[in-house]
CSV table of C-alpha atoms in Angstrom, one decimal:
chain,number,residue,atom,x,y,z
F,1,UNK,CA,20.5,35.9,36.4
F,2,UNK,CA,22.9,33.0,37.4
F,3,UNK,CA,23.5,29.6,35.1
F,4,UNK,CA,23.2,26.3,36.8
F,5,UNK,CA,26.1,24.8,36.7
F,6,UNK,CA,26.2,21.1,35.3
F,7,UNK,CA,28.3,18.8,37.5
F,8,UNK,CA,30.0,16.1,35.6
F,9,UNK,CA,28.2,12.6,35.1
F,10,UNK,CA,29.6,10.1,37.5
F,11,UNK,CA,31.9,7.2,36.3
F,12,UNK,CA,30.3,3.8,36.2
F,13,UNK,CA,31.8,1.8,39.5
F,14,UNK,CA,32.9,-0.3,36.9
F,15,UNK,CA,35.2,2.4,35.0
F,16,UNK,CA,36.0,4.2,38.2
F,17,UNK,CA,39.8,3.3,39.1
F,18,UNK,CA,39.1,4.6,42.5
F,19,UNK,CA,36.3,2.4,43.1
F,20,UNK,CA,36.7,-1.2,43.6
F,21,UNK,CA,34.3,-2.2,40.9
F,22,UNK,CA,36.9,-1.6,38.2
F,23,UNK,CA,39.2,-4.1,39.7
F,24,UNK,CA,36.8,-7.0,39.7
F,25,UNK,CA,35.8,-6.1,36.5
F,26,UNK,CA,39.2,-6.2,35.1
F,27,UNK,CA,40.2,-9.3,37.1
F,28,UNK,CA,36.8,-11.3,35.8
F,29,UNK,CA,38.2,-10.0,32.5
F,30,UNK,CA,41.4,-11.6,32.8
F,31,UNK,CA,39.9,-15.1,33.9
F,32,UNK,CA,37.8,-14.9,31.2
F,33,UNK,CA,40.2,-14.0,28.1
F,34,UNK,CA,43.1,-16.8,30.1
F,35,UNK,CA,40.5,-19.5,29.8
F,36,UNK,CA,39.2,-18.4,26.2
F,37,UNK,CA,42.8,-18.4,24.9
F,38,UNK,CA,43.5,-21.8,26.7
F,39,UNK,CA,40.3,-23.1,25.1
F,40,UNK,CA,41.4,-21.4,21.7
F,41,UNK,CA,45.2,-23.2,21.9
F,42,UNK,CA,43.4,-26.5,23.1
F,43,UNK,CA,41.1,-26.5,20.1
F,44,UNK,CA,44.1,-25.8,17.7
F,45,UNK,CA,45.6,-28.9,19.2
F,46,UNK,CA,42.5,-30.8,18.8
F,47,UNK,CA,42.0,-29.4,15.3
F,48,UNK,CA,38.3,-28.7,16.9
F,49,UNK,CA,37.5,-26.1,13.9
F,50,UNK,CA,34.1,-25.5,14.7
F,51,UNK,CA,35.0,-25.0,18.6
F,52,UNK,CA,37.7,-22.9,17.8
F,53,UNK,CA,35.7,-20.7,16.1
F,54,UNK,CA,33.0,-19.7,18.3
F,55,UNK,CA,36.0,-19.2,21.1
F,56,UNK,CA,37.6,-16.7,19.2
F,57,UNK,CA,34.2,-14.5,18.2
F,58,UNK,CA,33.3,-15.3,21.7
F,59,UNK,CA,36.1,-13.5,22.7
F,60,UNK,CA,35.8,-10.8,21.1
F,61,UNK,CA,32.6,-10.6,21.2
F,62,UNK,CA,32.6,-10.3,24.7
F,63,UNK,CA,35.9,-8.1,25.2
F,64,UNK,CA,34.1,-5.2,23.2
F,65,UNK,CA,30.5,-5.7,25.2
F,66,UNK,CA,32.0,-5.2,28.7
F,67,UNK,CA,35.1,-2.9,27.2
F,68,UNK,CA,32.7,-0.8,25.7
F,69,UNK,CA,30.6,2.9,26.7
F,70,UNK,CA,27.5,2.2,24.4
F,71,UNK,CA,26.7,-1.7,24.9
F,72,UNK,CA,25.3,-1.3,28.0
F,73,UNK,CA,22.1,-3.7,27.3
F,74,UNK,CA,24.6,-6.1,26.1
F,75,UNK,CA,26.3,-6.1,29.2
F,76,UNK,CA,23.6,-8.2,30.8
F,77,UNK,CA,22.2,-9.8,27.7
F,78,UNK,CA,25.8,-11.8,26.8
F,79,UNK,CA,26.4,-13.9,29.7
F,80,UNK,CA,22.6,-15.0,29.3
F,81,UNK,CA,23.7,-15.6,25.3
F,82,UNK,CA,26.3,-17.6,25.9
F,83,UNK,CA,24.7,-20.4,28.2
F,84,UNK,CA,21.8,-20.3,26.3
F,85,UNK,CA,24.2,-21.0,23.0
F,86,UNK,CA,26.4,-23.8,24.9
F,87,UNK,CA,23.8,-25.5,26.8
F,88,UNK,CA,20.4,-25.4,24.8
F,89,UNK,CA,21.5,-24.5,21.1
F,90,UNK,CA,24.0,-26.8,20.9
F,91,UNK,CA,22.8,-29.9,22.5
F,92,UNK,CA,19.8,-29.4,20.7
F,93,UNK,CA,21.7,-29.4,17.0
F,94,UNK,CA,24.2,-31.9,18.2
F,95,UNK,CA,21.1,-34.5,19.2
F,96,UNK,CA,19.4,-34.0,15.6
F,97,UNK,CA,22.6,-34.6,14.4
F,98,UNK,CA,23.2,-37.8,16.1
F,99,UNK,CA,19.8,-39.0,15.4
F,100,UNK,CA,20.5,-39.0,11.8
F,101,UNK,CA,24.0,-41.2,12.1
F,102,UNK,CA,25.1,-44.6,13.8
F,103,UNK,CA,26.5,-43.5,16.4
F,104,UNK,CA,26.9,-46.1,19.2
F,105,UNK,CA,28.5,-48.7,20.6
F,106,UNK,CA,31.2,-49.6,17.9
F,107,UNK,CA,30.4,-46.4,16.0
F,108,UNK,CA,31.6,-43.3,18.2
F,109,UNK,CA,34.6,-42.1,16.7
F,110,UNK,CA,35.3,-41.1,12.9
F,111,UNK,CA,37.1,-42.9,9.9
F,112,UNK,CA,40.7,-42.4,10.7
F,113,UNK,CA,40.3,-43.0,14.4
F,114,UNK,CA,38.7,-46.3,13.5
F,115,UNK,CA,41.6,-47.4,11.4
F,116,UNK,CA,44.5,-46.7,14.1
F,117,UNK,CA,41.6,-49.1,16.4
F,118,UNK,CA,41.8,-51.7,14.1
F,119,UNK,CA,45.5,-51.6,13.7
F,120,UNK,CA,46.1,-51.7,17.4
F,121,UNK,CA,43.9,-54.3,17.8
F,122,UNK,CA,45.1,-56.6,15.2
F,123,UNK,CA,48.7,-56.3,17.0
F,124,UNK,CA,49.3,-59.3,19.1
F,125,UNK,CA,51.7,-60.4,21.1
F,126,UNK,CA,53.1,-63.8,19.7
F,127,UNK,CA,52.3,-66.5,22.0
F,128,UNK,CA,55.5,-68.0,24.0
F,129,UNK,CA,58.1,-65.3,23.7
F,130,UNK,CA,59.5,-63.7,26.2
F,131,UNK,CA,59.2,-60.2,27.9
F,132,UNK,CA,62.7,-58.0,28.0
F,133,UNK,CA,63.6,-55.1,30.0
F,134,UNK,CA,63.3,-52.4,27.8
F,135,UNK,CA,65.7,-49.3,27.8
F,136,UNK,CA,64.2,-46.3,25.8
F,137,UNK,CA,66.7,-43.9,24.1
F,138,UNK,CA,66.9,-41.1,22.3
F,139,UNK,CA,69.2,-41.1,19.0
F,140,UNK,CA,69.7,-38.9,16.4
F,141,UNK,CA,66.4,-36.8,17.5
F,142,UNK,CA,64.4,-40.3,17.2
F,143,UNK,CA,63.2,-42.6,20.2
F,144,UNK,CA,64.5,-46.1,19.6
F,145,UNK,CA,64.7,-49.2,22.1
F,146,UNK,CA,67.6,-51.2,23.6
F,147,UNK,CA,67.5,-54.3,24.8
F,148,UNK,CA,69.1,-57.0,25.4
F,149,UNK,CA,69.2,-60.5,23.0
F,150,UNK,CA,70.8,-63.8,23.3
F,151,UNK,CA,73.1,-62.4,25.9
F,152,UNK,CA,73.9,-59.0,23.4
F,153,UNK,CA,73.2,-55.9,23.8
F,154,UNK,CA,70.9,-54.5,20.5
F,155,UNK,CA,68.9,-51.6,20.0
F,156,UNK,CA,67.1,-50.2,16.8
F,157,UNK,CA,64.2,-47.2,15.6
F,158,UNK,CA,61.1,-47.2,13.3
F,159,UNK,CA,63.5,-47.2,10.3
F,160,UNK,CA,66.2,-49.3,11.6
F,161,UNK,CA,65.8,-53.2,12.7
F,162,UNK,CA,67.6,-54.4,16.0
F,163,UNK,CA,71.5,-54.3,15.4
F,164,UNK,CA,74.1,-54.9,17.9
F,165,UNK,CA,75.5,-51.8,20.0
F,166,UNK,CA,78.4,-50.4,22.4
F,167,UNK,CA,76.2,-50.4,25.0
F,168,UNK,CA,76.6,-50.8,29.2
F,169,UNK,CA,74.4,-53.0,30.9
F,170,UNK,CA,73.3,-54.2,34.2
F,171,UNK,CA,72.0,-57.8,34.1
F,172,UNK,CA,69.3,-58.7,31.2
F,173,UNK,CA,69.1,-54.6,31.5
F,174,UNK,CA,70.7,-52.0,29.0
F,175,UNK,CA,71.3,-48.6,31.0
F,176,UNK,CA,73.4,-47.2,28.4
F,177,UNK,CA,74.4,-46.5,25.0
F,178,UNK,CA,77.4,-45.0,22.8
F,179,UNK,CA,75.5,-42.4,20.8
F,180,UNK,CA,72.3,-42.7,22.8
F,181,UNK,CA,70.2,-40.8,25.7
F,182,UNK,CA,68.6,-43.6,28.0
F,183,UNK,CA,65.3,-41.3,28.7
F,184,UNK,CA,64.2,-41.0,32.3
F,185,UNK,CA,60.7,-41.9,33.4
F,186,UNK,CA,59.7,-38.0,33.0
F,187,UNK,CA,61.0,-37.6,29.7
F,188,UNK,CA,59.1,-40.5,28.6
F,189,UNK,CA,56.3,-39.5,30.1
F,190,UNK,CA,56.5,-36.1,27.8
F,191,UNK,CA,57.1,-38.5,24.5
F,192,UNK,CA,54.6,-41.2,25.7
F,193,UNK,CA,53.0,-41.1,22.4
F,194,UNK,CA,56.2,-42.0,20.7
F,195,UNK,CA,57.3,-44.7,22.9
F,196,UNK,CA,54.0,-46.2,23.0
F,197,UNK,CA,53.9,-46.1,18.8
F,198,UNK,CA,57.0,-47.5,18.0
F,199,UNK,CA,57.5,-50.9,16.7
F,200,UNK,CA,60.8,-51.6,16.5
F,201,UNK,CA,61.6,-54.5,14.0
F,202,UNK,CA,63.4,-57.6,15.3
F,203,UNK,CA,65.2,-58.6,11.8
F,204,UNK,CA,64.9,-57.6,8.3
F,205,UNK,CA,62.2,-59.5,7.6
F,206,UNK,CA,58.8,-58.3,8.6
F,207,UNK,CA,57.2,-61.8,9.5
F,208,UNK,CA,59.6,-62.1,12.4
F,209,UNK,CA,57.4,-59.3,14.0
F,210,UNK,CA,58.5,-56.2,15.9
F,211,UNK,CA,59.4,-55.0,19.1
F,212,UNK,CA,56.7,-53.1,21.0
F,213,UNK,CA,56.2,-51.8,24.8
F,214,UNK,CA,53.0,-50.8,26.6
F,215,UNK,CA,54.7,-49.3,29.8
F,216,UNK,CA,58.2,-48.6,28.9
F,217,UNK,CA,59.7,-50.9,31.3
F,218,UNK,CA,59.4,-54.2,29.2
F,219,UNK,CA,58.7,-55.0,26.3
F,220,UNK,CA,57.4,-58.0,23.6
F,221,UNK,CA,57.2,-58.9,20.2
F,222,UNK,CA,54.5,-58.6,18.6
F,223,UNK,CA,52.8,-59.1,14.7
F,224,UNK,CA,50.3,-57.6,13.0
F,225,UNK,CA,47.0,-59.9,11.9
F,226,UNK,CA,45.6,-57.1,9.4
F,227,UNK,CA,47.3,-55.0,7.0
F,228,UNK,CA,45.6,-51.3,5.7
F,229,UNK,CA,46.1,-50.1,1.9
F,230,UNK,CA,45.2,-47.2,2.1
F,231,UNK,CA,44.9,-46.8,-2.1
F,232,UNK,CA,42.2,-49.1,-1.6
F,233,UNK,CA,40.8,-48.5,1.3
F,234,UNK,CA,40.8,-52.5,2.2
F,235,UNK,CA,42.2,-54.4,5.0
F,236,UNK,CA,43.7,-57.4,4.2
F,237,UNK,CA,43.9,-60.4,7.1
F,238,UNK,CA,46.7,-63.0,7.2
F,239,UNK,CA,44.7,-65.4,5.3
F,240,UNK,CA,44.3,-63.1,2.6
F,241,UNK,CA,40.5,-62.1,3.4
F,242,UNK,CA,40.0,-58.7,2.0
F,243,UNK,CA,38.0,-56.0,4.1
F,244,UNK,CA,36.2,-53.0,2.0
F,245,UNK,CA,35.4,-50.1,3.3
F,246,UNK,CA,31.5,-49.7,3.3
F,247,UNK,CA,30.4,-45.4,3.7
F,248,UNK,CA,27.1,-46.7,4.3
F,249,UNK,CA,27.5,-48.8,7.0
F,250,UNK,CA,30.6,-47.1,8.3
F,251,UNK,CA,32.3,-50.7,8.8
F,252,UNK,CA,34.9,-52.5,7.2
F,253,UNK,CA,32.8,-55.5,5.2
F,254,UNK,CA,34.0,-58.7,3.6
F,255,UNK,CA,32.5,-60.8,1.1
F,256,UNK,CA,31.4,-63.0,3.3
F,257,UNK,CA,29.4,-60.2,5.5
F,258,UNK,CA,32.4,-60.3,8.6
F,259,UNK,CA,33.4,-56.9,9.6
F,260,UNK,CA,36.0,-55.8,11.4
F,261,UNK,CA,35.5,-53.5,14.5
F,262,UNK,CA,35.2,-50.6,16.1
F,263,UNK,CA,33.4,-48.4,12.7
F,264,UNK,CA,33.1,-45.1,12.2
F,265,UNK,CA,30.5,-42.6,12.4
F,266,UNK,CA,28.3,-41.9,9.1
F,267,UNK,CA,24.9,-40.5,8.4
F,268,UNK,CA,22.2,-42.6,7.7
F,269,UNK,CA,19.4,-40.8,7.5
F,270,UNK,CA,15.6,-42.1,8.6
F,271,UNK,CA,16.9,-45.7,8.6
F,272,UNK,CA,18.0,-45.2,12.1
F,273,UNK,CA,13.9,-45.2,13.0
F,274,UNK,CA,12.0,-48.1,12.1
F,275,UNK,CA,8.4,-46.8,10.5
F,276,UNK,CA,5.3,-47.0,12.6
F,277,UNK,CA,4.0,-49.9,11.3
F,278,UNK,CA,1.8,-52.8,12.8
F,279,UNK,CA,3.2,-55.0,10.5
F,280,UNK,CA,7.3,-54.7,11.0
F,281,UNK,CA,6.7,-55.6,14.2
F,282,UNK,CA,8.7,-53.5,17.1
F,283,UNK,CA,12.3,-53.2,17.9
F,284,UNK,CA,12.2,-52.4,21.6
F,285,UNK,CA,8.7,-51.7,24.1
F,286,UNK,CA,9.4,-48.4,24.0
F,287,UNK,CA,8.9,-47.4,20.5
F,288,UNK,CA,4.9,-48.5,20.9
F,289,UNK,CA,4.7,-46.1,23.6
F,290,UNK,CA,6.5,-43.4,21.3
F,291,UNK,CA,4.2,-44.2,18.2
F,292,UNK,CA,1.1,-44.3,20.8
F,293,UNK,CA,-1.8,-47.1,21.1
F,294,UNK,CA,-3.8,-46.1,18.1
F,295,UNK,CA,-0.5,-46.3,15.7
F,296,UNK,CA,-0.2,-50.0,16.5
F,297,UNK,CA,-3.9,-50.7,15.7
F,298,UNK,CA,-4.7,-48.6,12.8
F,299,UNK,CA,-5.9,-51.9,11.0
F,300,UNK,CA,-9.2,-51.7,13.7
F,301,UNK,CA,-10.0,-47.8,13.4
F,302,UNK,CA,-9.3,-44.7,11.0
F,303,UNK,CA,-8.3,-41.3,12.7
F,304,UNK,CA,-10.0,-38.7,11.9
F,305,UNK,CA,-9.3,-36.6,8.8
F,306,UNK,CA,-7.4,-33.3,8.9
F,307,UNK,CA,-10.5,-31.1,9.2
F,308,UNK,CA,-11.9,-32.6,12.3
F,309,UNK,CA,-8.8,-33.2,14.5
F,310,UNK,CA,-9.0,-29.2,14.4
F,311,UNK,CA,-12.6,-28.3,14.4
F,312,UNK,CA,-13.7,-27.5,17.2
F,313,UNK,CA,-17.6,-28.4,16.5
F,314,UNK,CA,-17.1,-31.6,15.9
F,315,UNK,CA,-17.4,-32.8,19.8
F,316,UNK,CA,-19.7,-30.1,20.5
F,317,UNK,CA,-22.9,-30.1,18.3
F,318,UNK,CA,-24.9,-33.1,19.1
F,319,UNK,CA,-25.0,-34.1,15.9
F,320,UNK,CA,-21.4,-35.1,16.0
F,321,UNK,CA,-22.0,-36.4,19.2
F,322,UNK,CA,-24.6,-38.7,17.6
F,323,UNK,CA,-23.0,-39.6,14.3
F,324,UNK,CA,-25.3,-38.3,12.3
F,325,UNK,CA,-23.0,-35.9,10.9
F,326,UNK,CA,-21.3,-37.0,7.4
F,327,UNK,CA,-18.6,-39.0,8.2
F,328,UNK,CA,-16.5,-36.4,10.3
F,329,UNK,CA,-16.7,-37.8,13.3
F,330,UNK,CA,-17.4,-41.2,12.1
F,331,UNK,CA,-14.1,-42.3,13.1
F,332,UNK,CA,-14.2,-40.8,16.6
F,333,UNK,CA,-17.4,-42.4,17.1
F,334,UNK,CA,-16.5,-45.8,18.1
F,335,UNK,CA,-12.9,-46.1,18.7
F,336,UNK,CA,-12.0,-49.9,19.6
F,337,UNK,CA,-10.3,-49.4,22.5
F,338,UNK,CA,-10.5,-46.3,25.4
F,339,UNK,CA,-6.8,-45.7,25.1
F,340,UNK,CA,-7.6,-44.6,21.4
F,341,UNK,CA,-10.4,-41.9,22.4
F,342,UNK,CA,-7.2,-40.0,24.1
F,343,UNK,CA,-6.0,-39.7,20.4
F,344,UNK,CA,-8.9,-37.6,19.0
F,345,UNK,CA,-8.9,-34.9,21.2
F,346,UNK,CA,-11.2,-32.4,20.9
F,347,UNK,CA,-12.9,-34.2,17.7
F,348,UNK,CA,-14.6,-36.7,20.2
């Protein structure tokens, strides 16, 4: 009597190197760890802790599922995961979230953000000084600006005020410097953030202001109308008003109740929705509609109590229907207006 013979179980197209399913499976693989790693670095960058996170057991997660013999249910499940994750779960978390802060308009960024605003926007340019062409350099591994002043060519860094230099110079232009780099319009372009930061100061005293740039090409003086202690947490204006930090309010309050914008975001609980009540009146249209027709009016009718929104017997045994039951559907009997019938249901 003769055995069967078994014949070997046939690779997956997918693990089959002689079958072009492998190589779209690898190369979708590759797409997909490029891009998680890219979103990983970005993250780091961004110091995005929470985003970085769920990239990286993403990653894994899904490098094991389609690297794997046994996950095969898993295999269709985690694609369907993942969208469901980014694009229900999460909104749905970050919108309860929201509701319970101030975020808005002035209020969209947090703390430290808010501070760098304020300082940006307190930095004027002083009124009826001039512009000069502005030649940015690189010295001593700092960016620093050269310009030139009364006919002389000066330059200076964060640390070190405008000081005459050896420089070249072509017209009201300085195109170069002994001991300097003039940058070129790429390099600045990679340091944009340290050109467009720098304040370069014009003497040794502070009040005479700074030198600043917004394009390097030419730049201004400016002063500062706010300073920050940051021991304090206060921001302190030039006529000596005094700014506190309020964490309830996520603003910068003075005595006087001025405040100083943008804020920050902060959690404020049930204060962002006013209570449905007749007698606080309405902040927008809208929030009667949300609250419903009866809410408005509860001075003219009572809802019905617990028991009869949810028995069912209560619109169907003519009692109820007459009002002779005891006091169940009482409320439901004679509703002031036909808008509020809607509002008990199956009670009426």
């Amino acid at each position: 009597m003769s055995t069967p013979t078994r014949t070997a179980p046939r690779l997956s197209h997918a693990r089959d190197i002689a079958r072009p399913g492998f190589y779209v499976k690898l190369v979708l693989m590759m797409l997909v760890n490029a891009f998680g790693i890219y979103g990983i670095l970005a993250s780091y960058g961004q110091q995005e802790w929470a985003v970085l996170a769920f990239l990286v057991v993403g990653l894994i997660v899904v490098d094991f599922v389609y690297f794997s013999k046994r996950a095969i249910p898993a295999k269709y499940l985690v694609p369907g995961l993942v969208f469901l994750v980014v694009f229900q779960v999460y909104v749905m978390l970050n919108t309860a979230y929201v509701a319970f802060t101030n975020y808005g308009d002035g209020h969209n960024d947090d703390k430290a953000a808010a501070i760098t605003q304020i300082m940006k926007t307190s930095d004027r340019r002083v009124e009826g000084t001039p512009t000069y062409p502005v030649a940015v350099l690189e010295r001593n591994g700092e960016i620093a600006f050269a310009i030139v002043l009364d006919g002389e060519a000066v330059a200076g860094d964060a640390q070190t005020p405008l000081t005459p230099v050896d420089a070249t110079t072509d017209g009201d232009r300085v195109t170069g410097v002994d001991g300097a780099t003039v940058l070129t319009l790429a390099e600045i372009q990679e340091r944009q953030d340290e050109v467009l930061g720098l304040r370069v100061s014009m003497t040794d005293n502070p009040a005479d202001g700074w030198l600043r740039t917004d394009n390097a090409s030419m730049a201004y003086v400016a002063k500062s109308l706010l300073s920050h202690d940051a021991a304090t947490d206060t921001f302190t204006d030039a006529d000596g008003k005094v700014y506190r930090a309020d964490p309830a309010k996520g603003l910068f309050v003075a005595d006087d109740g001025s405040t100083l914008t943008p804020g920050w975001r902060v959690l404020v609980g049930r204060r962002t929705s006013p209570a449905c009540s007749p007698t606080r009146g309405w902040p927008n249209p809208s929030s009667r509609r949300w609250c419903g027709p009866s809410c408005s009016r509860s001075h003219r009718w009572r809802p019905p109590s617990r028991w009869a929104w949810s028995s069912p017997w209560c619109s169907t045994t003519p009692a109820s229907r007459a009002g002779r039951s005891t006091g169940l559907s009482s409320s439901c009997r004679t509703p002031s207006r036909p808008s509020s019938r809607r509002w008990c249901g199956v009670a009426c």
